[in-house]
CSV table of C-alpha atoms in Angstrom, one decimal:
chain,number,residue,atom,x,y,z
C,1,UNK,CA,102.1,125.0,71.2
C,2,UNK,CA,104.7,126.3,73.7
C,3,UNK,CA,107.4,124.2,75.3
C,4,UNK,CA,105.1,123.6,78.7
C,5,UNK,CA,102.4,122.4,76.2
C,6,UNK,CA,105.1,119.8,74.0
C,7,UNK,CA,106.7,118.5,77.5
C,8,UNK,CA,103.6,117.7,78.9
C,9,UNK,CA,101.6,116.0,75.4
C,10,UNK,CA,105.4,114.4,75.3
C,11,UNK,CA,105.2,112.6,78.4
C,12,UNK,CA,101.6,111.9,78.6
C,13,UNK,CA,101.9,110.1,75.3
C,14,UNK,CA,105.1,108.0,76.6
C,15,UNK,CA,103.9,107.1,80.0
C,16,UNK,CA,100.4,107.1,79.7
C,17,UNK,CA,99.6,109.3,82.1
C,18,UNK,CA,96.9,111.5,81.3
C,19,UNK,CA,98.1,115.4,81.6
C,20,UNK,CA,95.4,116.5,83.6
C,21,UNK,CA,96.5,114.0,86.3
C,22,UNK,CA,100.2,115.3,85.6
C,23,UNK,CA,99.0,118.8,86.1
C,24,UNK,CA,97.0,117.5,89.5
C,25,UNK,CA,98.3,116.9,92.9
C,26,UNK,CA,97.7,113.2,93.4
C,27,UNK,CA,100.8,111.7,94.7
C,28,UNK,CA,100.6,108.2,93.2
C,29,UNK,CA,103.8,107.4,91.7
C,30,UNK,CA,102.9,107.0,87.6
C,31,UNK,CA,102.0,111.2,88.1
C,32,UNK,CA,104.9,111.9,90.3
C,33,UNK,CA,107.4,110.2,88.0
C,34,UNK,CA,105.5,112.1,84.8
C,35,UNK,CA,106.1,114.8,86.5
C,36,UNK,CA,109.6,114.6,86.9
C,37,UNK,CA,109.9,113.9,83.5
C,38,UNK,CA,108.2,117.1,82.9
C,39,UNK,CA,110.1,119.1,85.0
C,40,UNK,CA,113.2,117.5,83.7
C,41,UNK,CA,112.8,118.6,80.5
C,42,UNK,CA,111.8,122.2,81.0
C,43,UNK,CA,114.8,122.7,83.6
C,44,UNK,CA,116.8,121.9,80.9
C,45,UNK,CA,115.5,123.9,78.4
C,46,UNK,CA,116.3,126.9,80.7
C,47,UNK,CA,113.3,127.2,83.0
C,48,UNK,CA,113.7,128.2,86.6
C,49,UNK,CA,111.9,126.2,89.3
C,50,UNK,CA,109.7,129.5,89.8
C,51,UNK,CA,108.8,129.1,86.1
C,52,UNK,CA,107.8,125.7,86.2
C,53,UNK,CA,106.1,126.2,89.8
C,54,UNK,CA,103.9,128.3,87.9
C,55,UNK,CA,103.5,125.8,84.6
C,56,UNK,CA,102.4,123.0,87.1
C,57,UNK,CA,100.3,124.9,89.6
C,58,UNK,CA,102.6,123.8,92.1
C,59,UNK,CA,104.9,125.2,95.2
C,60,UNK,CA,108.4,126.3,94.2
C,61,UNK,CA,109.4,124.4,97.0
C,62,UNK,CA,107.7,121.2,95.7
C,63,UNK,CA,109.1,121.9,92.2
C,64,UNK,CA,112.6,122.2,93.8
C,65,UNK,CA,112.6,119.0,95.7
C,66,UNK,CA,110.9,117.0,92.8
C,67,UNK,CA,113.7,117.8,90.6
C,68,UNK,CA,116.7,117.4,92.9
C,69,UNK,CA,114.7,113.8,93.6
C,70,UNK,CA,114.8,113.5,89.5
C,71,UNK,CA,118.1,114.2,88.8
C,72,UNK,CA,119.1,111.5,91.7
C,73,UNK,CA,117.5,108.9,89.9
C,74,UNK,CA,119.1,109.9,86.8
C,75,UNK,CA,122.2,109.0,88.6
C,76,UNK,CA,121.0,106.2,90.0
C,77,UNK,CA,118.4,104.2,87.9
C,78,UNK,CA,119.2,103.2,84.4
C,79,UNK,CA,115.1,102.3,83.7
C,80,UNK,CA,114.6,106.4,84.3
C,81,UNK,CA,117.6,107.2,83.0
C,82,UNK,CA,116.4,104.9,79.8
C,83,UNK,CA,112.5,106.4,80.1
C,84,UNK,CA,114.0,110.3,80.0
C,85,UNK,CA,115.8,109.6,77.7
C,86,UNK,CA,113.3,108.4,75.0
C,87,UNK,CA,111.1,111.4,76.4
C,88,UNK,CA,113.7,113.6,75.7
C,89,UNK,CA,113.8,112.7,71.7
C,90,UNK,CA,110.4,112.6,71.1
C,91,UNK,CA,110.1,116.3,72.5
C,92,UNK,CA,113.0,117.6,70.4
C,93,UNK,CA,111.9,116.1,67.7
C,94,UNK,CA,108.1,117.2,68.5
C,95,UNK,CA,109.8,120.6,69.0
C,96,UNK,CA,111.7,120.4,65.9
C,97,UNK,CA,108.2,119.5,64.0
C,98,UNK,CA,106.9,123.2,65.6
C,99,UNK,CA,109.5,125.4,64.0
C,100,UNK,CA,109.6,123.8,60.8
């Protein structure tokens, strides 16, 4: 299982969301704030917004304004700030269980 793979499992597990609506382009908020999540934790593993353009099937573009919109309510929200964070554990520690 590659990072792409762990991210997504990891979020669809946490928010419910089923990955093949994360990985769709329906605009209905639970999706769009999955993918965030998604995004989120793949930018910060290293991944460009090309990268993860291709990951998602989406536009660079679309990758690039979904994670500037991400990291403002980072900033700004403590409930997303709170939800990232608990994604961000479980896919360390789902990463963690890969290696070992």
């Amino acid at each position: 299982m590659d990072n792409k793979e762990i991210a997504i499992s990891v979020v669809s597990k946490f928010t419910g969301v089923a990955k093949s609506t994360i990985l769709s382009g329906t605009r209905k908020w639970p999706a769009v704030e999955a993918r965030q999540f998604v995004i989120l934790l793949l930018y910060h593993e290293g991944a460009t917004d090309e990268t993860i353009s291709w990951m998602l099937n989406r536009g660079r573009c679309a990758i690039l304004k979904s994670r500037h919109n991400a990291i403002a309510s980072l900033r700004l929200s403590k409930i997303f700030r709170a939800k990232f964070n608990k994604i961000s554990e479980m896919y360390e520690h789902q990463k963690s269980l890969r290696v070992s």
